[in-house]
């Protein structure tokens, strides 16, 4: 895909991977950005940064994707008077801890952010993207956590497994319309998510297997532009993904449980 002078919508643009993808899209591809998140001040700062440094257009769109009605409102605002060429559905939240300690409200917000809003936005954008002379593409951000059940991020891993399965099925269905669907499945990334969830008790920036957000963003945007169907960034991650395909699942679950248990808060 060629993004130069075209609009790309990006959810989760206020921090981490989304923020870095916005920078790559503006700097290296000359894309105009529809930047989506809840924290408006961060989106406004991003607009100042990208317009002054790269001369692209940036429109902040404040939306809480965990709330019903927001995906439709967001889509309508995004396409009002514009052709959108790409939509990167990257916003996501995790819960690190024992599954039974996650409140029902927190789980519902996770499900709406990671799954329901992503499906709804995919539906809206799929027809919009196919209507143009050069059909555009969608990128759904999943995780390697979606490749196998992951104790202590149990519900999160299940949402990411959904994204992989949904994205790959949708990619097939949209082939004839010319709309690509890229599923991006990174391993650990050094972002706010590690601190906010408490995962930083176990994993830190600079650790083996924790990728800098800007490196990960460059690989993500490249995979999206090349219309890759499933992309795991980094050699180590690709090796692990291959191992996850061939090793017995019971073994994988117990090894990852042992790894993640190391950063848990003491139980009740
Ligand atoms: N960090 C990792 O190790 C890792 C590994 C694999 C996959 N991933 C995936 O990568 C994606 C980006 O995560 P990240 O690591 O960059 O995390 P992050 O720094 O915490 O960023 C998450 C982004 O999602 C937005 N967001 C969260 N809830 C939202 C809501 N209800 N409505 C609208 N926006 C919302 C946040 O914006 P506001 O708070 O401003 O709304 C923020 O911009 C996620 O899908 C995550 O699952 C992360």
Short mmCIF file of C-alpha atoms and ligand atoms in Angstrom, two decimals:
data_model
loop_
_atom_site.label_atom_id
_atom_site.label_comp_id
_atom_site.label_asym_id
_atom_site.label_seq_id
_atom_site.Cartn_x
_atom_site.Cartn_y
_atom_site.Cartn_z
CA UNK A 1 0.00 0.00 0.00
CA UNK A 2 1.10 3.53 -0.64
CA UNK A 3 0.09 5.82 2.22
CA UNK A 4 1.59 9.08 0.95
CA UNK A 5 -0.98 11.86 1.26
CA UNK A 6 -3.64 9.34 2.27
CA UNK A 7 -5.55 8.95 5.54
CA UNK A 8 -4.79 6.14 7.96
CA UNK A 9 -6.89 5.65 11.11
CA UNK A 10 -4.96 4.40 14.11
CA UNK A 11 -6.55 3.40 17.43
CA UNK A 12 -4.43 3.51 20.57
CA UNK A 13 -2.38 6.38 19.14
CA UNK A 14 -1.75 8.03 22.52
CA UNK A 15 1.01 5.70 23.69
CA UNK A 16 3.25 2.72 23.09
CA UNK A 17 3.04 0.86 19.80
CA UNK A 18 0.24 3.06 18.40
CA UNK A 19 2.12 6.30 19.08
CA UNK A 20 5.25 4.90 17.43
CA UNK A 21 3.28 3.60 14.42
CA UNK A 22 1.84 7.11 13.96
CA UNK A 23 5.40 8.48 13.93
CA UNK A 24 6.57 5.89 11.38
CA UNK A 25 3.52 6.46 9.15
CA UNK A 26 4.09 10.22 9.13
CA UNK A 27 7.89 10.23 8.91
CA UNK A 28 8.51 7.36 6.49
CA UNK A 29 5.26 7.16 4.53
CA UNK A 30 3.94 10.75 4.51
CA UNK A 31 0.53 9.50 5.73
CA UNK A 32 -2.16 11.70 7.24
CA UNK A 33 -3.31 10.28 10.57
CA UNK A 34 -6.69 9.94 12.26
CA UNK A 35 -5.42 9.44 15.80
CA UNK A 36 -7.81 7.71 18.21
CA UNK A 37 -7.60 7.29 22.00
CA UNK A 38 -9.24 8.58 25.21
CA UNK A 39 -6.43 10.92 26.31
CA UNK A 40 -7.03 14.00 24.18
CA UNK A 41 -4.01 15.99 25.37
CA UNK A 42 -1.69 13.28 24.09
CA UNK A 43 -3.40 13.23 20.69
CA UNK A 44 -3.11 17.01 20.46
CA UNK A 45 0.61 16.80 21.32
CA UNK A 46 1.00 14.15 18.61
CA UNK A 47 -0.70 16.44 16.09
CA UNK A 48 1.70 19.29 16.99
CA UNK A 49 4.70 16.98 16.67
CA UNK A 50 3.79 15.34 13.35
CA UNK A 51 2.46 18.42 11.57
CA UNK A 52 5.50 20.51 12.48
CA UNK A 53 8.11 17.83 11.77
CA UNK A 54 6.63 16.09 8.74
CA UNK A 55 3.99 18.43 7.29
CA UNK A 56 1.26 15.78 7.40
CA UNK A 57 -2.29 16.28 8.66
CA UNK A 58 -3.35 14.77 11.98
CA UNK A 59 -6.90 14.76 13.33
CA UNK A 60 -7.35 13.72 16.97
CA UNK A 61 -10.51 11.66 17.47
CA UNK A 62 -11.31 11.11 21.13
CA UNK A 63 -13.23 7.88 21.74
CA UNK A 64 -13.65 5.34 24.51
CA UNK A 65 -13.86 2.06 22.62
CA UNK A 66 -15.12 0.24 25.72
CA UNK A 67 -18.41 2.16 25.48
CA UNK A 68 -21.32 1.00 23.31
CA UNK A 69 -22.00 3.24 20.33
CA UNK A 70 -18.46 4.62 20.20
CA UNK A 71 -17.15 2.53 17.26
CA UNK A 72 -20.01 3.68 15.00
CA UNK A 73 -19.62 7.32 16.08
CA UNK A 74 -15.87 7.06 15.50
CA UNK A 75 -16.28 5.55 12.03
CA UNK A 76 -18.73 8.27 10.98
CA UNK A 77 -16.41 11.01 12.23
CA UNK A 78 -13.43 9.38 10.49
CA UNK A 79 -14.99 9.12 7.03
CA UNK A 80 -16.89 12.43 7.07
CA UNK A 81 -15.57 14.13 3.92
CA UNK A 82 -12.54 11.84 3.59
CA UNK A 83 -11.40 8.61 2.01
CA UNK A 84 -9.63 6.44 4.56
CA UNK A 85 -7.05 4.11 2.99
CA UNK A 86 -5.94 2.17 6.05
CA UNK A 87 -7.28 1.34 9.52
CA UNK A 88 -4.97 0.00 12.22
CA UNK A 89 -6.97 -1.39 15.14
CA UNK A 90 -4.32 -1.42 17.82
CA UNK A 91 -5.99 -0.19 21.06
CA UNK A 92 -5.87 -2.88 23.70
CA UNK A 93 -5.71 -3.51 27.43
CA UNK A 94 -4.53 -6.44 29.50
CA UNK A 95 -5.07 -7.83 32.98
CA UNK A 96 -2.10 -9.48 34.66
CA UNK A 97 -3.03 -11.59 37.67
CA UNK A 98 -5.15 -14.56 38.66
CA UNK A 99 -8.12 -14.76 36.32
CA UNK A 100 -10.61 -14.93 39.18
CA UNK A 101 -9.28 -11.65 40.60
CA UNK A 102 -10.30 -9.66 37.51
CA UNK A 103 -13.56 -7.83 38.22
CA UNK A 104 -16.50 -8.47 35.87
CA UNK A 105 -16.46 -4.76 34.94
CA UNK A 106 -12.78 -4.86 34.05
CA UNK A 107 -13.33 -7.98 31.96
CA UNK A 108 -16.23 -6.38 30.07
CA UNK A 109 -14.13 -3.29 29.31
CA UNK A 110 -11.31 -5.55 28.05
CA UNK A 111 -13.68 -7.56 25.89
CA UNK A 112 -15.20 -4.40 24.40
CA UNK A 113 -11.81 -2.77 23.75
CA UNK A 114 -9.88 -5.80 22.47
CA UNK A 115 -12.68 -7.68 20.70
CA UNK A 116 -16.14 -6.11 20.19
CA UNK A 117 -15.02 -2.66 19.08
CA UNK A 118 -12.39 -4.24 16.80
CA UNK A 119 -15.05 -6.37 15.11
CA UNK A 120 -17.42 -3.44 14.75
CA UNK A 121 -14.74 -1.13 13.34
CA UNK A 122 -13.55 -3.88 10.97
CA UNK A 123 -17.10 -4.27 9.64
CA UNK A 124 -17.53 -0.53 9.10
CA UNK A 125 -14.13 -0.01 7.50
CA UNK A 126 -14.16 -3.14 5.31
CA UNK A 127 -16.88 -1.76 3.05
CA UNK A 128 -15.44 1.77 3.10
CA UNK A 129 -11.96 0.49 2.15
CA UNK A 130 -13.25 -1.65 -0.70
CA UNK A 131 -15.20 1.21 -2.29
CA UNK A 132 -12.13 3.02 -3.66
CA UNK A 133 -10.24 2.57 -6.90
CA UNK A 134 -7.26 1.24 -4.94
CA UNK A 135 -8.74 -0.81 -2.10
CA UNK A 136 -7.06 -0.18 1.23
CA UNK A 137 -6.27 -2.43 4.17
CA UNK A 138 -6.96 -3.22 7.79
CA UNK A 139 -4.40 -4.21 10.39
CA UNK A 140 -5.54 -5.92 13.59
CA UNK A 141 -3.03 -5.91 16.42
CA UNK A 142 -3.02 -9.21 18.28
CA UNK A 143 -0.18 -10.73 20.29
CA UNK A 144 1.86 -13.91 20.53
CA UNK A 145 -0.21 -14.40 23.69
CA UNK A 146 -2.95 -15.40 21.25
CA UNK A 147 -1.03 -18.46 20.02
CA UNK A 148 -1.46 -20.53 23.20
CA UNK A 149 -3.39 -20.22 26.50
CA UNK A 150 -1.45 -18.01 28.92
CA UNK A 151 -2.10 -18.42 32.66
CA UNK A 152 -2.14 -15.09 34.59
CA UNK A 153 -3.07 -13.25 31.41
CA UNK A 154 -5.80 -15.77 30.77
CA UNK A 155 -8.62 -13.55 29.51
CA UNK A 156 -6.25 -11.25 27.61
CA UNK A 157 -4.68 -14.20 25.77
CA UNK A 158 -8.18 -15.43 24.86
CA UNK A 159 -9.07 -12.01 23.38
CA UNK A 160 -5.88 -12.06 21.32
CA UNK A 161 -6.58 -15.62 20.11
CA UNK A 162 -9.94 -14.28 18.91
CA UNK A 163 -8.22 -11.48 16.99
CA UNK A 164 -5.91 -13.93 15.18
CA UNK A 165 -8.75 -16.24 14.23
CA UNK A 166 -11.12 -13.44 13.25
CA UNK A 167 -8.50 -11.53 11.28
CA UNK A 168 -7.37 -14.54 9.27
CA UNK A 169 -10.92 -15.57 8.44
CA UNK A 170 -11.82 -12.02 7.45
CA UNK A 171 -8.69 -11.76 5.28
CA UNK A 172 -9.92 -14.69 3.26
CA UNK A 173 -13.45 -13.33 2.94
CA UNK A 174 -12.25 -9.90 1.80
CA UNK A 175 -9.79 -11.21 -0.83
CA UNK A 176 -12.16 -10.67 -3.73
CA UNK A 177 -12.85 -7.11 -2.61
CA UNK A 178 -9.10 -6.40 -2.70
CA UNK A 179 -9.02 -5.32 0.96
CA UNK A 180 -6.07 -6.81 2.85
CA UNK A 181 -6.31 -7.77 6.51
CA UNK A 182 -3.00 -8.00 8.33
CA UNK A 183 -2.84 -9.67 11.75
CA UNK A 184 0.17 -8.36 13.64
CA UNK A 185 1.24 -10.57 16.56
CA UNK A 186 4.18 -9.16 18.51
CA UNK A 187 5.85 -10.62 21.60
CA UNK A 188 6.72 -8.33 24.52
CA UNK A 189 7.10 -4.61 23.74
CA UNK A 190 8.49 -1.90 26.03
CA UNK A 191 5.35 0.24 26.48
CA UNK A 192 3.18 1.69 29.23
CA UNK A 193 1.20 -1.53 29.20
CA UNK A 194 3.97 -3.23 31.19
CA UNK A 195 3.77 -0.65 34.01
CA UNK A 196 -0.01 -0.19 33.99
CA UNK A 197 -0.68 -3.94 34.23
CA UNK A 198 2.12 -4.74 36.69
CA UNK A 199 3.90 -6.93 34.11
CA UNK A 200 6.93 -4.71 34.76
CA UNK A 201 7.41 -6.65 38.01
CA UNK A 202 8.64 -9.43 35.72
CA UNK A 203 9.53 -7.91 32.32
CA UNK A 204 11.42 -4.68 31.63
CA UNK A 205 12.66 -2.63 28.69
CA UNK A 206 16.04 -4.02 27.68
CA UNK A 207 15.24 -7.61 28.71
CA UNK A 208 15.77 -10.29 26.06
CA UNK A 209 12.49 -10.68 24.18
CA UNK A 210 11.15 -7.20 25.04
CA UNK A 211 11.28 -5.19 21.82
CA UNK A 212 11.63 -1.39 21.79
CA UNK A 213 8.31 0.15 20.70
CA UNK A 214 9.81 2.10 17.79
CA UNK A 215 11.47 -1.02 16.33
CA UNK A 216 8.23 -2.96 16.65
CA UNK A 217 6.27 -0.10 15.05
CA UNK A 218 8.53 0.01 12.00
CA UNK A 219 8.08 -3.73 11.45
CA UNK A 220 4.31 -3.43 11.96
CA UNK A 221 3.86 -0.64 9.42
CA UNK A 222 6.07 -2.48 6.94
CA UNK A 223 3.97 -5.67 7.29
CA UNK A 224 0.80 -3.59 6.84
CA UNK A 225 2.13 -1.81 3.74
CA UNK A 226 3.13 -5.17 2.23
CA UNK A 227 -0.33 -6.57 3.00
CA UNK A 228 1.11 -9.52 4.97
CA UNK A 229 -1.63 -11.76 6.39
CA UNK A 230 0.03 -12.75 9.67
CA UNK A 231 3.22 -11.15 10.87
CA UNK A 232 5.31 -11.90 13.96
CA UNK A 233 8.10 -9.32 14.34
CA UNK A 234 11.65 -10.33 15.27
CA UNK A 235 13.70 -13.47 14.74
CA UNK A 236 13.46 -14.64 18.36
CA UNK A 237 9.67 -14.22 18.33
CA UNK A 238 9.39 -16.09 15.05
CA UNK A 239 11.47 -18.93 16.46
CA UNK A 240 9.23 -19.03 19.56
CA UNK A 241 6.10 -18.94 17.40
CA UNK A 242 7.40 -21.93 15.46
CA UNK A 243 8.22 -23.78 18.69
CA UNK A 244 4.69 -23.03 19.95
CA UNK A 245 3.31 -24.83 16.89
CA UNK A 246 5.23 -28.04 17.48
CA UNK A 247 5.52 -28.34 21.29
CA UNK A 248 2.72 -30.01 23.29
CA UNK A 249 0.28 -27.38 24.56
CA UNK A 250 0.32 -28.71 28.14
CA UNK A 251 4.08 -28.17 28.24
CA UNK A 252 3.76 -24.62 26.85
CA UNK A 253 1.06 -23.72 29.37
CA UNK A 254 3.05 -24.95 32.35
CA UNK A 255 6.28 -23.22 31.19
CA UNK A 256 4.58 -19.90 30.57
CA UNK A 257 2.69 -20.20 33.88
CA UNK A 258 6.00 -20.66 35.69
CA UNK A 259 7.44 -17.60 33.93
CA UNK A 260 4.48 -15.30 34.56
CA UNK A 261 3.89 -16.49 38.15
CA UNK A 262 7.21 -14.86 39.03
CA UNK A 263 5.70 -11.35 38.95
CA UNK A 264 2.35 -12.03 40.61
CA UNK A 265 1.29 -10.15 43.72
CA UNK A 266 0.94 -12.43 46.76
CA UNK A 267 -2.43 -14.21 46.74
CA UNK A 268 -5.22 -13.63 49.27
N1 LIG B 1 3.17 -4.21 25.31
C1 LIG B 1 3.26 -5.49 24.96
O1 LIG B 1 4.09 -6.26 25.49
C2 LIG B 1 2.34 -6.05 23.89
C3 LIG B 1 2.65 -7.31 23.37
C4 LIG B 1 1.83 -7.85 22.37
C5 LIG B 1 0.76 -7.14 21.90
N2 LIG B 1 0.48 -5.91 22.42
C6 LIG B 1 -0.70 -5.21 21.89
O2 LIG B 1 -0.29 -4.00 21.30
C7 LIG B 1 -1.38 -3.06 21.34
C8 LIG B 1 -0.86 -1.73 21.86
O3 LIG B 1 -0.46 -1.92 23.22
P1 LIG B 1 0.72 -1.09 23.89
O4 LIG B 1 1.70 -2.06 24.41
O5 LIG B 1 1.18 -0.01 22.99
O6 LIG B 1 -0.07 -0.52 25.16
P2 LIG B 1 -0.27 0.96 25.72
O7 LIG B 1 1.00 1.74 25.65
O8 LIG B 1 -0.91 0.75 27.04
O9 LIG B 1 -1.30 1.59 24.68
C9 LIG B 1 -2.63 1.17 24.62
C10 LIG B 1 -3.39 2.16 23.76
O10 LIG B 1 -4.76 1.74 23.71
C11 LIG B 1 -5.58 2.85 24.02
N3 LIG B 1 -6.80 2.40 24.69
C12 LIG B 1 -6.90 1.57 25.75
N4 LIG B 1 -8.19 1.44 26.13
C13 LIG B 1 -8.91 2.22 25.28
C14 LIG B 1 -10.30 2.52 25.17
N5 LIG B 1 -11.21 2.01 26.00
N6 LIG B 1 -10.69 3.36 24.19
C15 LIG B 1 -9.78 3.90 23.33
N7 LIG B 1 -8.47 3.64 23.40
C16 LIG B 1 -8.04 2.82 24.36
C17 LIG B 1 -4.74 3.71 24.95
O11 LIG B 1 -5.15 5.07 24.88
P3 LIG B 1 -5.90 5.89 26.04
O12 LIG B 1 -5.52 5.27 27.35
O13 LIG B 1 -5.44 7.29 25.84
O14 LIG B 1 -7.34 5.69 25.71
C18 LIG B 1 -3.36 3.55 24.33
O15 LIG B 1 -3.18 4.49 23.29
C19 LIG B 1 -2.44 -3.69 22.21
O16 LIG B 1 -3.46 -4.26 21.41
C20 LIG B 1 -1.70 -4.79 22.94
O17 LIG B 1 -2.54 -5.84 23.34
C21 LIG B 1 1.24 -5.35 23.39
#
